[in-house]
Amino acid sequence: MREDDEWRAGRAEQAVHLGKGILERDLEKEYPDPNREIIMYCGGGYRSVLTAAVAQKMGYRNVFSLIGGYKAMVQASGR
């Protein structure tokens, strides 16, 4: 759920870029299986909570939001 400039600055390995504004349009195309595990993340964790809720309303059953977002992930990795 990172914006374009955030995505260019850094991202998780194997991440797929889907911005908050296009989630509803592209999620089903990218991940048609509603049982697939999806971990949403953004810079600090707020947008990803919102988008995880949207995905759940769309029928996805295995969706999570990364607590603390990308910033917490980087801090935890010691980069």
mmCIF file of C-alpha atoms in Angstrom:
data_model
loop_
_atom_site.group_PDB
_atom_site.id
_atom_site.type_symbol
_atom_site.label_atom_id
_atom_site.label_comp_id
_atom_site.label_asym_id
_atom_site.label_seq_id
_atom_site.Cartn_x
_atom_site.Cartn_y
_atom_site.Cartn_z
ATOM 1 C CA MET A 1 0.000 0.000 0.000
ATOM 2 C CA ARG A 2 2.987 2.236 -0.439
ATOM 3 C CA GLU A 3 2.690 5.271 -2.661
ATOM 4 C CA ASP A 4 4.872 5.463 -5.778
ATOM 5 C CA ASP A 5 7.625 7.557 -4.163
ATOM 6 C CA GLU A 6 7.677 5.296 -1.090
ATOM 7 C CA TRP A 7 7.873 2.207 -3.316
ATOM 8 C CA ARG A 8 10.865 3.621 -5.200
ATOM 9 C CA ALA A 9 12.605 4.409 -1.893
ATOM 10 C CA GLY A 10 12.321 0.815 -0.637
ATOM 11 C CA ARG A 11 10.108 -2.227 -0.347
ATOM 12 C CA ALA A 12 9.866 -5.721 1.067
ATOM 13 C CA GLU A 13 11.309 -8.595 -0.936
ATOM 14 C CA GLN A 14 8.721 -10.233 -3.227
ATOM 15 C CA ALA A 15 6.316 -7.329 -2.681
ATOM 16 C CA VAL A 16 3.808 -6.377 -5.364
ATOM 17 C CA HIS A 17 2.989 -2.720 -5.780
ATOM 18 C CA LEU A 18 -0.722 -1.974 -5.438
ATOM 19 C CA GLY A 19 -1.522 1.531 -4.289
ATOM 20 C CA LYS A 20 -4.476 2.257 -2.041
ATOM 21 C CA GLY A 21 -6.269 4.063 -4.855
ATOM 22 C CA ILE A 22 -6.296 1.049 -7.189
ATOM 23 C CA LEU A 23 -6.662 -1.813 -4.719
ATOM 24 C CA GLU A 24 -10.300 -2.586 -5.458
ATOM 25 C CA ARG A 25 -9.681 -2.454 -9.193
ATOM 26 C CA ASP A 26 -6.569 -4.647 -9.329
ATOM 27 C CA LEU A 27 -6.566 -6.999 -6.331
ATOM 28 C CA GLU A 28 -8.802 -9.642 -7.907
ATOM 29 C CA LYS A 29 -6.792 -9.534 -11.154
ATOM 30 C CA GLU A 30 -3.493 -9.970 -9.321
ATOM 31 C CA TYR A 31 -4.759 -12.497 -6.740
ATOM 32 C CA PRO A 32 -7.925 -14.289 -7.844
ATOM 33 C CA ASP A 33 -7.744 -16.883 -5.025
ATOM 34 C CA PRO A 34 -9.577 -15.452 -1.978
ATOM 35 C CA ASN A 35 -7.743 -17.933 0.271
ATOM 36 C CA ARG A 36 -4.243 -16.773 -0.643
ATOM 37 C CA GLU A 37 -2.269 -15.198 2.196
ATOM 38 C CA ILE A 38 -1.827 -11.480 1.611
ATOM 39 C CA ILE A 39 0.152 -9.206 3.919
ATOM 40 C CA MET A 40 -0.568 -5.542 3.359
ATOM 41 C CA TYR A 41 1.964 -2.943 4.433
ATOM 42 C CA CYS A 42 2.511 0.773 4.090
ATOM 43 C CA GLY A 43 4.954 3.240 5.635
ATOM 44 C CA GLY A 44 3.668 3.157 9.186
ATOM 45 C CA GLY A 45 0.795 0.681 9.283
ATOM 46 C CA TYR A 46 -2.293 2.898 9.031
ATOM 47 C CA ARG A 47 -3.174 2.595 5.322
ATOM 48 C CA SER A 48 -2.537 -1.127 5.363
ATOM 49 C CA VAL A 49 -5.105 -1.650 8.131
ATOM 50 C CA LEU A 50 -7.688 0.129 6.008
ATOM 51 C CA THR A 51 -6.829 -1.782 2.847
ATOM 52 C CA ALA A 52 -6.777 -5.132 4.652
ATOM 53 C CA ALA A 53 -10.325 -4.387 5.826
ATOM 54 C CA VAL A 54 -11.339 -3.561 2.243
ATOM 55 C CA ALA A 55 -9.833 -6.828 0.980
ATOM 56 C CA GLN A 56 -11.722 -8.752 3.655
ATOM 57 C CA LYS A 57 -14.962 -7.084 2.559
ATOM 58 C CA MET A 58 -14.119 -8.187 -0.991
ATOM 59 C CA GLY A 59 -14.074 -11.800 0.234
ATOM 60 C CA TYR A 60 -10.389 -12.389 0.965
ATOM 61 C CA ARG A 61 -10.087 -14.556 4.065
ATOM 62 C CA ASN A 62 -6.352 -14.624 4.747
ATOM 63 C CA VAL A 63 -5.401 -10.928 4.764
ATOM 64 C CA PHE A 64 -3.170 -9.260 7.333
ATOM 65 C CA SER A 65 -1.711 -5.819 7.998
ATOM 66 C CA LEU A 66 1.958 -5.552 8.964
ATOM 67 C CA ILE A 67 2.033 -3.864 12.372
ATOM 68 C CA GLY A 68 4.181 -0.736 12.204
ATOM 69 C CA GLY A 69 4.501 -0.958 8.426
ATOM 70 C CA TYR A 70 7.687 -0.728 6.400
ATOM 71 C CA LYS A 71 9.394 1.471 8.964
ATOM 72 C CA ALA A 72 9.015 -1.189 11.676
ATOM 73 C CA MET A 73 10.142 -3.916 9.282
ATOM 74 C CA VAL A 74 13.327 -2.023 8.419
ATOM 75 C CA GLN A 75 14.005 -1.237 12.061
ATOM 76 C CA ALA A 76 13.520 -4.880 13.059
ATOM 77 C CA SER A 77 15.902 -6.058 10.331
ATOM 78 C CA GLY A 78 18.634 -3.696 11.518
ATOM 79 C CA ARG A 79 19.147 -2.132 8.070
#
